Amino acid sequence: MQKTPMTGKGLQQLEDELRKLKAEERPAVIRAIAEARSHGDLSENAEYHAARERQSFIEGRILELEELISTAEVIEPTSLSGKQVKFGATVCLVDEDTDKEITYQIVGLHEADIKQHKISISSPLAKALIGKEEGDTVSVPAPGGDRTYEILSVKFI
């Protein structure tokens, strides 16, 4: 079984979602199905069919989360050090075309969130950054043409 790298925060988020699905969402959809059944003919009961679809989604997500949690390999960024970019690193970059600075943390696939400046270890940018150091320049293929970034800092926070 292949381990899935993630941060402690990422694992906690998955565990919280699993707990909510089991404790709140699953019982609520079971009640909704029972309520819809009480309305009679199930063949034309839209509420019943919607609740069954929701139940199917919840059960599938529970199985997915249980698998992810069981294969999680927690890597805490604060326990890492060094000058090279690796999983968990927070990297400050400058776009050489626009001089715009941006900071990203490299995280596991299932905890990536671009709005929170967290990019997946498997993203093209993260792949280009891995193994590089402060002052290095990386080129990343993008839809509008290659983008070039200089690494300003590498931190493990």
CSV table of N, CA and C in Angstrom, one decimal:
chain,number,residue,atom,x,y,z
A,1,MET,N,0.8,-1.2,0.0
A,1,MET,CA,0.0,0.0,0.0
A,1,MET,C,0.9,1.2,0.0
A,2,GLN,N,0.6,2.1,-0.9
A,2,GLN,CA,1.5,3.3,-1.1
A,2,GLN,C,1.0,4.4,-0.1
A,3,LYS,N,2.0,5.0,0.6
A,3,LYS,CA,1.7,6.0,1.6
A,3,LYS,C,1.4,7.3,0.9
A,4,THR,N,0.6,8.1,1.5
A,4,THR,CA,0.2,9.4,0.9
A,4,THR,C,0.8,10.5,1.8
A,5,PRO,N,1.8,11.3,1.3
A,5,PRO,CA,2.4,12.3,2.2
A,5,PRO,C,1.4,13.5,2.4
A,6,MET,N,1.3,13.9,3.6
A,6,MET,CA,0.5,15.1,3.9
A,6,MET,C,1.0,15.7,5.3
A,7,THR,N,0.6,16.9,5.5
A,7,THR,CA,1.0,17.6,6.7
A,7,THR,C,0.0,17.2,7.8
A,8,GLY,N,0.3,17.4,9.1
A,8,GLY,CA,-0.5,17.1,10.2
A,8,GLY,C,-1.9,17.9,10.1
A,9,LYS,N,-1.8,19.1,9.6
A,9,LYS,CA,-3.0,19.9,9.4
A,9,LYS,C,-3.9,19.3,8.4
A,10,GLY,N,-3.3,18.8,7.3
A,10,GLY,CA,-4.1,18.2,6.2
A,10,GLY,C,-4.8,16.9,6.7
A,11,LEU,N,-4.1,16.1,7.5
A,11,LEU,CA,-4.7,14.9,8.1
A,11,LEU,C,-5.8,15.3,9.0
A,12,GLN,N,-5.6,16.3,9.8
A,12,GLN,CA,-6.7,16.7,10.8
A,12,GLN,C,-7.9,17.2,10.0
A,13,GLN,N,-7.8,17.9,8.9
A,13,GLN,CA,-8.9,18.3,8.1
A,13,GLN,C,-9.7,17.1,7.5
A,14,LEU,N,-9.0,16.1,7.1
A,14,LEU,CA,-9.6,14.9,6.6
A,14,LEU,C,-10.4,14.2,7.7
A,15,GLU,N,-9.7,14.0,8.9
A,15,GLU,CA,-10.4,13.4,10.0
A,15,GLU,C,-11.6,14.1,10.5
A,16,ASP,N,-11.6,15.5,10.4
A,16,ASP,CA,-12.7,16.3,10.8
A,16,ASP,C,-13.9,16.1,9.8
A,17,GLU,N,-13.5,16.1,8.5
A,17,GLU,CA,-14.6,15.8,7.5
A,17,GLU,C,-15.2,14.5,7.7
A,18,LEU,N,-14.4,13.4,8.0
A,18,LEU,CA,-14.9,12.1,8.2
A,18,LEU,C,-15.8,12.0,9.4
A,19,ARG,N,-15.4,12.6,10.5
A,19,ARG,CA,-16.2,12.7,11.7
A,19,ARG,C,-17.6,13.3,11.4
A,20,LYS,N,-17.6,14.4,10.7
A,20,LYS,CA,-18.8,15.2,10.4
A,20,LYS,C,-19.7,14.3,9.5
A,21,LEU,N,-19.1,13.7,8.5
A,21,LEU,CA,-20.0,12.8,7.6
A,21,LEU,C,-20.6,11.7,8.4
A,22,LYS,N,-19.9,11.0,9.3
A,22,LYS,CA,-20.4,9.9,10.0
A,22,LYS,C,-21.4,10.4,11.1
A,23,ALA,N,-21.1,11.5,11.8
A,23,ALA,CA,-21.9,11.9,12.9
A,23,ALA,C,-23.1,12.8,12.5
A,24,GLU,N,-23.0,13.5,11.5
A,24,GLU,CA,-24.1,14.4,11.1
A,24,GLU,C,-24.8,14.1,9.8
A,25,GLU,N,-23.9,14.1,8.7
A,25,GLU,CA,-24.5,13.9,7.4
A,25,GLU,C,-25.2,12.6,7.1
A,26,ARG,N,-24.5,11.5,7.6
A,26,ARG,CA,-25.1,10.1,7.4
A,26,ARG,C,-26.5,10.0,8.1
A,27,PRO,N,-26.6,10.3,9.4
A,27,PRO,CA,-27.9,10.2,10.1
A,27,PRO,C,-28.9,11.2,9.4
A,28,ALA,N,-28.5,12.3,9.0
A,28,ALA,CA,-29.5,13.3,8.4
A,28,ALA,C,-30.1,12.7,7.1
A,29,VAL,N,-29.2,12.1,6.3
A,29,VAL,CA,-29.7,11.5,5.0
A,29,VAL,C,-30.6,10.3,5.2
A,30,ILE,N,-30.3,9.5,6.3
A,30,ILE,CA,-31.1,8.4,6.6
A,30,ILE,C,-32.5,8.9,7.0
A,31,ARG,N,-32.6,9.9,7.8
A,31,ARG,CA,-33.8,10.5,8.2
A,31,ARG,C,-34.6,11.0,7.0
A,32,ALA,N,-33.9,11.7,6.0
A,32,ALA,CA,-34.5,12.2,4.8
A,32,ALA,C,-35.1,11.1,4.0
A,33,ILE,N,-34.4,9.9,3.9
A,33,ILE,CA,-34.9,8.8,3.1
A,33,ILE,C,-36.2,8.2,3.8
A,34,ALA,N,-36.1,8.1,5.1
A,34,ALA,CA,-37.3,7.6,5.8
A,34,ALA,C,-38.5,8.5,5.6
A,35,GLU,N,-38.2,9.8,5.7
A,35,GLU,CA,-39.3,10.8,5.5
A,35,GLU,C,-39.9,10.7,4.1
A,36,ALA,N,-39.0,10.6,3.1
A,36,ALA,CA,-39.5,10.5,1.7
A,36,ALA,C,-40.3,9.2,1.5
A,37,ARG,N,-39.8,8.1,2.1
A,37,ARG,CA,-40.6,6.8,2.0
A,37,ARG,C,-42.0,7.0,2.5
A,38,SER,N,-42.1,7.7,3.5
A,38,SER,CA,-43.5,7.9,4.2
A,38,SER,C,-44.5,8.6,3.3
A,39,HIS,N,-44.0,9.2,2.2
A,39,HIS,CA,-44.8,9.9,1.2
A,39,HIS,C,-45.5,9.0,0.2
A,40,GLY,N,-45.1,7.7,0.3
A,40,GLY,CA,-45.8,6.8,-0.6
A,40,GLY,C,-44.9,6.3,-1.8
A,41,ASP,N,-45.5,6.3,-3.0
A,41,ASP,CA,-44.9,5.8,-4.2
A,41,ASP,C,-43.5,6.3,-4.5
A,42,LEU,N,-42.5,5.4,-4.4
A,42,LEU,CA,-41.1,5.8,-4.5
A,42,LEU,C,-40.7,6.0,-6.0
A,43,SER,N,-41.5,5.4,-6.9
A,43,SER,CA,-41.0,5.5,-8.3
A,43,SER,C,-41.0,6.9,-8.9
A,44,GLU,N,-41.9,7.8,-8.3
A,44,GLU,CA,-42.0,9.2,-8.8
A,44,GLU,C,-41.7,10.2,-7.6
A,45,ASN,N,-41.0,9.7,-6.7
A,45,ASN,CA,-40.7,10.5,-5.5
A,45,ASN,C,-39.3,11.2,-5.6
A,46,ALA,N,-39.3,12.4,-6.0
A,46,ALA,CA,-38.0,13.1,-6.3
A,46,ALA,C,-37.2,13.3,-5.0
A,47,GLU,N,-37.9,13.5,-3.9
A,47,GLU,CA,-37.2,13.7,-2.6
A,47,GLU,C,-36.5,12.4,-2.2
A,48,TYR,N,-37.1,11.3,-2.5
A,48,TYR,CA,-36.5,10.0,-2.2
A,48,TYR,C,-35.2,9.8,-3.0
A,49,HIS,N,-35.4,10.0,-4.3
A,49,HIS,CA,-34.2,9.8,-5.2
A,49,HIS,C,-33.1,10.7,-4.9
A,50,ALA,N,-33.4,12.0,-4.6
A,50,ALA,CA,-32.3,12.9,-4.2
A,50,ALA,C,-31.6,12.5,-2.9
A,51,ALA,N,-32.4,12.0,-2.0
A,51,ALA,CA,-31.8,11.6,-0.7
A,51,ALA,C,-30.9,10.3,-0.9
A,52,ARG,N,-31.4,9.4,-1.8
A,52,ARG,CA,-30.6,8.2,-2.1
A,52,ARG,C,-29.3,8.6,-2.8
A,53,GLU,N,-29.3,9.6,-3.7
A,53,GLU,CA,-28.1,10.1,-4.4
A,53,GLU,C,-27.2,10.7,-3.4
A,54,ARG,N,-27.7,11.5,-2.5
A,54,ARG,CA,-26.9,12.1,-1.4
A,54,ARG,C,-26.3,11.0,-0.5
A,55,GLN,N,-27.0,10.0,-0.2
A,55,GLN,CA,-26.5,8.9,0.6
A,55,GLN,C,-25.4,8.2,-0.1
A,56,SER,N,-25.5,8.0,-1.4
A,56,SER,CA,-24.5,7.3,-2.2
A,56,SER,C,-23.2,8.2,-2.2
A,57,PHE,N,-23.3,9.5,-2.4
A,57,PHE,CA,-22.2,10.4,-2.3
A,57,PHE,C,-21.5,10.3,-1.0
A,58,ILE,N,-22.3,10.4,0.1
A,58,ILE,CA,-21.7,10.4,1.5
A,58,ILE,C,-21.0,9.1,1.7
A,59,GLU,N,-21.6,7.9,1.4
A,59,GLU,CA,-20.9,6.7,1.6
A,59,GLU,C,-19.6,6.5,0.8
A,60,GLY,N,-19.6,7.0,-0.4
A,60,GLY,CA,-18.4,7.0,-1.2
A,60,GLY,C,-17.3,7.9,-0.6
A,61,ARG,N,-17.7,9.0,-0.2
A,61,ARG,CA,-16.7,9.9,0.4
A,61,ARG,C,-16.2,9.4,1.7
A,62,ILE,N,-17.0,8.7,2.5
A,62,ILE,CA,-16.5,8.1,3.7
A,62,ILE,C,-15.5,7.0,3.4
A,63,LEU,N,-15.7,6.2,2.4
A,63,LEU,CA,-14.8,5.2,2.0
A,63,LEU,C,-13.4,5.8,1.6
A,64,GLU,N,-13.6,6.9,0.8
A,64,GLU,CA,-12.4,7.6,0.2
A,64,GLU,C,-11.6,8.2,1.4
A,65,LEU,N,-12.2,8.8,2.3
A,65,LEU,CA,-11.5,9.4,3.4
A,65,LEU,C,-10.8,8.4,4.3
A,66,GLU,N,-11.6,7.3,4.6
A,66,GLU,CA,-11.0,6.2,5.4
A,66,GLU,C,-9.7,5.7,4.7
A,67,GLU,N,-9.7,5.5,3.4
A,67,GLU,CA,-8.5,5.0,2.7
A,67,GLU,C,-7.4,6.0,2.8
A,68,LEU,N,-7.7,7.3,2.6
A,68,LEU,CA,-6.7,8.4,2.6
A,68,LEU,C,-6.0,8.4,4.0
A,69,ILE,N,-6.9,8.4,5.0
A,69,ILE,CA,-6.4,8.5,6.4
A,69,ILE,C,-5.5,7.2,6.8
A,70,SER,N,-5.9,6.1,6.3
A,70,SER,CA,-5.2,4.9,6.6
A,70,SER,C,-3.8,4.8,5.9
A,71,THR,N,-3.7,5.5,4.8
A,71,THR,CA,-2.4,5.5,4.1
A,71,THR,C,-1.6,6.8,4.3
A,72,ALA,N,-2.1,7.7,5.1
A,72,ALA,CA,-1.4,9.0,5.3
A,72,ALA,C,0.0,8.8,6.0
A,73,GLU,N,0.9,9.5,5.4
A,73,GLU,CA,2.3,9.6,6.0
A,73,GLU,C,2.5,11.0,6.4
A,74,VAL,N,2.3,11.3,7.7
A,74,VAL,CA,2.4,12.7,8.1
A,74,VAL,C,3.9,13.2,8.2
A,75,ILE,N,4.1,14.3,7.5
A,75,ILE,CA,5.4,14.9,7.5
A,75,ILE,C,5.2,16.3,8.0
A,76,GLU,N,5.8,16.6,9.1
A,76,GLU,CA,5.6,18.0,9.7
A,76,GLU,C,6.7,18.9,9.2
A,77,PRO,N,6.3,20.0,8.5
A,77,PRO,CA,7.3,20.9,8.0
A,77,PRO,C,8.2,21.5,9.1
A,78,THR,N,7.7,21.7,10.3
A,78,THR,CA,8.6,22.3,11.3
A,78,THR,C,9.7,21.3,11.8
A,79,SER,N,9.6,20.0,11.4
A,79,SER,CA,10.6,19.1,11.8
A,79,SER,C,11.7,19.0,10.7
A,80,LEU,N,11.5,19.7,9.6
A,80,LEU,CA,12.4,19.7,8.5
A,80,LEU,C,13.3,20.9,8.5
A,81,SER,N,14.5,20.8,7.8
A,81,SER,CA,15.4,21.9,7.7
A,81,SER,C,16.2,21.8,6.5
A,82,GLY,N,17.0,22.7,6.2
A,82,GLY,CA,17.9,22.7,5.0
A,82,GLY,C,17.6,23.8,4.1
A,83,LYS,N,18.3,23.9,3.1
A,83,LYS,CA,18.2,25.0,2.1
A,83,LYS,C,17.4,24.6,0.9
A,84,GLN,N,17.3,23.3,0.6
A,84,GLN,CA,16.6,22.8,-0.6
A,84,GLN,C,15.1,22.7,-0.4
A,85,VAL,N,14.4,23.0,-1.4
A,85,VAL,CA,12.9,22.9,-1.4
A,85,VAL,C,12.6,21.4,-1.4
A,86,LYS,N,11.6,21.1,-0.5
A,86,LYS,CA,11.1,19.7,-0.4
A,86,LYS,C,9.7,19.8,0.1
A,87,PHE,N,9.0,18.6,0.2
A,87,PHE,CA,7.7,18.6,0.7
A,87,PHE,C,7.6,19.4,2.1
A,88,GLY,N,6.5,20.2,2.2
A,88,GLY,CA,6.3,21.0,3.4
A,88,GLY,C,6.9,22.3,3.4
A,89,ALA,N,7.8,22.6,2.5
A,89,ALA,CA,8.5,23.9,2.4
A,89,ALA,C,7.5,25.0,2.1
A,90,THR,N,7.8,26.2,2.6
A,90,THR,CA,7.1,27.4,2.2
A,90,THR,C,8.1,28.2,1.4
A,91,VAL,N,7.8,28.4,0.2
A,91,VAL,CA,8.7,29.0,-0.8
A,91,VAL,C,8.2,30.4,-1.2
A,92,CYS,N,9.0,31.4,-1.1
A,92,CYS,CA,8.7,32.7,-1.6
A,92,CYS,C,9.4,32.9,-3.0
A,93,LEU,N,8.6,33.2,-4.0
A,93,LEU,CA,9.1,33.3,-5.4
A,93,LEU,C,8.8,34.7,-5.9
A,94,VAL,N,9.6,35.1,-6.9
A,94,VAL,CA,9.2,36.3,-7.7
A,94,VAL,C,9.1,35.9,-9.1
A,95,ASP,N,8.0,36.3,-9.8
A,95,ASP,CA,7.8,36.1,-11.2
A,95,ASP,C,8.7,37.0,-11.9
A,96,GLU,N,9.7,36.5,-12.7
A,96,GLU,CA,10.7,37.3,-13.4
A,96,GLU,C,10.1,38.2,-14.5
A,97,ASP,N,8.9,37.9,-15.0
A,97,ASP,CA,8.2,38.7,-16.0
A,97,ASP,C,7.5,39.9,-15.4
A,98,THR,N,6.9,39.7,-14.2
A,98,THR,CA,6.0,40.7,-13.6
A,98,THR,C,6.6,41.4,-12.4
A,99,ASP,N,7.6,40.8,-11.8
A,99,ASP,CA,8.2,41.2,-10.5
A,99,ASP,C,7.3,41.0,-9.4
A,100,LYS,N,6.2,40.2,-9.6
A,100,LYS,CA,5.2,40.0,-8.5
A,100,LYS,C,5.7,38.8,-7.6
A,101,GLU,N,5.7,39.1,-6.3
A,101,GLU,CA,6.1,38.1,-5.3
A,101,GLU,C,4.9,37.2,-4.9
A,102,ILE,N,5.1,35.9,-4.7
A,102,ILE,CA,4.1,35.0,-4.3
A,102,ILE,C,4.7,33.9,-3.4
A,103,THR,N,4.0,33.5,-2.4
A,103,THR,CA,4.5,32.5,-1.4
A,103,THR,C,3.6,31.3,-1.5
A,104,TYR,N,4.2,30.1,-1.6
A,104,TYR,CA,3.4,28.9,-1.6
A,104,TYR,C,4.0,27.9,-0.6
A,105,GLN,N,3.1,27.0,-0.1
A,105,GLN,CA,3.6,25.9,0.7
A,105,GLN,C,3.3,24.7,-0.1
A,106,ILE,N,4.3,23.8,-0.2
A,106,ILE,CA,4.2,22.5,-0.9
A,106,ILE,C,3.6,21.5,0.0
A,107,VAL,N,2.4,21.0,-0.4
A,107,VAL,CA,1.6,20.0,0.5
A,107,VAL,C,1.2,18.8,-0.3
A,108,GLY,N,0.5,17.9,0.4
A,108,GLY,CA,0.0,16.7,-0.3
A,108,GLY,C,-1.1,17.0,-1.2
A,109,LEU,N,-1.4,16.1,-2.1
A,109,LEU,CA,-2.4,16.2,-3.2
A,109,LEU,C,-3.8,16.6,-2.6
A,110,HIS,N,-4.1,16.0,-1.5
A,110,HIS,CA,-5.5,16.1,-1.0
A,110,HIS,C,-5.7,17.3,-0.1
A,111,GLU,N,-4.6,18.1,0.1
A,111,GLU,CA,-4.8,19.3,1.0
A,111,GLU,C,-4.4,20.6,0.2
A,112,ALA,N,-4.1,20.4,-1.1
A,112,ALA,CA,-3.8,21.6,-1.9
A,112,ALA,C,-5.0,22.5,-2.0
A,113,ASP,N,-4.7,23.8,-1.9
A,113,ASP,CA,-5.8,24.8,-2.0
A,113,ASP,C,-5.1,26.1,-2.4
A,114,ILE,N,-5.3,26.5,-3.7
A,114,ILE,CA,-4.6,27.6,-4.2
A,114,ILE,C,-5.0,28.9,-3.5
A,115,LYS,N,-6.2,29.0,-3.0
A,115,LYS,CA,-6.6,30.2,-2.3
A,115,LYS,C,-5.9,30.4,-1.0
A,116,GLN,N,-5.4,29.3,-0.4
A,116,GLN,CA,-4.6,29.4,0.8
A,116,GLN,C,-3.1,29.3,0.5
A,117,HIS,N,-2.8,29.4,-0.8
A,117,HIS,CA,-1.4,29.4,-1.3
A,117,HIS,C,-0.7,28.0,-0.9
A,118,LYS,N,-1.5,26.9,-1.0
A,118,LYS,CA,-1.0,25.6,-0.8
A,118,LYS,C,-1.0,24.9,-2.1
A,119,ILE,N,0.1,24.4,-2.7
A,119,ILE,CA,0.2,23.7,-3.9
A,119,ILE,C,0.5,22.3,-3.7
A,120,SER,N,0.0,21.4,-4.6
A,120,SER,CA,0.2,20.0,-4.5
A,120,SER,C,1.7,19.7,-4.9
A,121,ILE,N,2.2,18.7,-4.2
A,121,ILE,CA,3.6,18.2,-4.5
A,121,ILE,C,3.7,17.7,-6.0
A,122,SER,N,2.5,17.3,-6.5
A,122,SER,CA,2.5,16.8,-7.9
A,122,SER,C,2.2,17.9,-9.0
A,123,SER,N,2.1,19.2,-8.5
A,123,SER,CA,1.8,20.3,-9.5
A,123,SER,C,3.1,20.6,-10.3
A,124,PRO,N,3.0,21.1,-11.5
A,124,PRO,CA,4.2,21.5,-12.3
A,124,PRO,C,5.1,22.4,-11.6
A,125,LEU,N,4.6,23.4,-10.8
A,125,LEU,CA,5.4,24.4,-10.1
A,125,LEU,C,6.2,23.7,-9.0
A,126,ALA,N,5.5,22.9,-8.2
A,126,ALA,CA,6.2,22.2,-7.1
A,126,ALA,C,7.2,21.2,-7.7
A,127,LYS,N,6.9,20.5,-8.7
A,127,LYS,CA,7.9,19.6,-9.3
A,127,LYS,C,9.2,20.4,-9.8
A,128,ALA,N,9.0,21.6,-10.3
A,128,ALA,CA,10.1,22.4,-10.8
A,128,ALA,C,10.9,22.9,-9.6
A,129,LEU,N,10.3,23.1,-8.4
A,129,LEU,CA,10.9,23.7,-7.3
A,129,LEU,C,11.7,22.7,-6.4
A,130,ILE,N,11.2,21.4,-6.4
A,130,ILE,CA,11.8,20.4,-5.6
A,130,ILE,C,13.3,20.3,-5.9
A,131,GLY,N,14.1,20.3,-4.8
A,131,GLY,CA,15.6,20.2,-4.9
A,131,GLY,C,16.3,21.5,-5.2
A,132,LYS,N,15.6,22.6,-5.5
A,132,LYS,CA,16.2,23.8,-5.8
A,132,LYS,C,16.5,24.6,-4.4
A,133,GLU,N,17.3,25.7,-4.5
A,133,GLU,CA,17.6,26.5,-3.3
A,133,GLU,C,17.3,28.0,-3.6
A,134,GLU,N,17.5,28.7,-2.5
A,134,GLU,CA,17.4,30.2,-2.6
A,134,GLU,C,18.3,30.7,-3.7
A,135,GLY,N,17.8,31.6,-4.5
A,135,GLY,CA,18.6,32.2,-5.6
A,135,GLY,C,18.5,31.5,-6.9
A,136,ASP,N,18.0,30.2,-6.9
A,136,ASP,CA,17.8,29.4,-8.1
A,136,ASP,C,16.7,30.0,-8.9
A,137,THR,N,16.7,29.7,-10.2
A,137,THR,CA,15.6,30.1,-11.1
A,137,THR,C,15.0,28.9,-11.7
A,138,VAL,N,13.7,28.8,-11.7
A,138,VAL,CA,13.0,27.7,-12.3
A,138,VAL,C,12.1,28.2,-13.4
A,139,SER,N,11.9,27.3,-14.4
A,139,SER,CA,11.0,27.6,-15.5
A,139,SER,C,9.9,26.6,-15.5
A,140,VAL,N,8.7,27.1,-15.6
A,140,VAL,CA,7.5,26.2,-15.4
A,140,VAL,C,6.6,26.4,-16.7
A,141,PRO,N,6.3,25.3,-17.3
A,141,PRO,CA,5.4,25.4,-18.5
A,141,PRO,C,4.0,25.9,-18.1
A,142,ALA,N,3.4,26.8,-18.8
A,142,ALA,CA,2.1,27.4,-18.5
A,142,ALA,C,1.3,27.5,-19.8
A,143,PRO,N,0.0,27.6,-19.7
A,143,PRO,CA,-0.8,27.7,-21.0
A,143,PRO,C,-0.4,28.9,-21.9
A,144,GLY,N,0.0,30.0,-21.3
A,144,GLY,CA,0.4,31.2,-22.1
A,144,GLY,C,1.9,31.2,-22.4
A,145,GLY,N,2.6,30.1,-22.1
A,145,GLY,CA,4.1,30.1,-22.4
A,145,GLY,C,4.8,29.9,-21.0
A,146,ASP,N,6.0,29.5,-21.1
A,146,ASP,CA,6.8,29.2,-19.9
A,146,ASP,C,6.8,30.4,-19.0
A,147,ARG,N,6.7,30.2,-17.6
A,147,ARG,CA,6.9,31.2,-16.6
A,147,ARG,C,8.2,31.0,-15.9
A,148,THR,N,8.9,32.0,-15.6
A,148,THR,CA,10.2,31.9,-14.9
A,148,THR,C,10.1,32.6,-13.5
A,149,TYR,N,10.6,31.8,-12.5
A,149,TYR,CA,10.5,32.3,-11.1
A,149,TYR,C,11.9,32.2,-10.5
A,150,GLU,N,12.2,33.2,-9.7
A,150,GLU,CA,13.4,33.1,-8.8
A,150,GLU,C,13.0,32.8,-7.4
A,151,ILE,N,13.7,31.9,-6.8
A,151,ILE,CA,13.4,31.5,-5.4
A,151,ILE,C,14.0,32.5,-4.5
A,152,LEU,N,13.2,33.3,-3.7
A,152,LEU,CA,13.7,34.3,-2.8
A,152,LEU,C,14.0,33.7,-1.4
A,153,SER,N,13.2,32.7,-1.0
A,153,SER,CA,13.4,32.1,0.3
A,153,SER,C,12.8,30.7,0.4
A,154,VAL,N,13.3,29.9,1.3
A,154,VAL,CA,12.8,28.6,1.6
A,154,VAL,C,12.7,28.4,3.1
A,155,LYS,N,11.5,28.2,3.6
A,155,LYS,CA,11.3,28.1,5.0
A,155,LYS,C,10.5,26.8,5.4
A,156,PHE,N,10.7,26.3,6.6
A,156,PHE,CA,9.9,25.2,7.0
A,156,PHE,C,9.2,25.6,8.3
A,157,ILE,N,7.9,26.1,8.1
A,157,ILE,CA,7.1,26.6,9.2
A,157,ILE,C,5.8,25.8,9.4
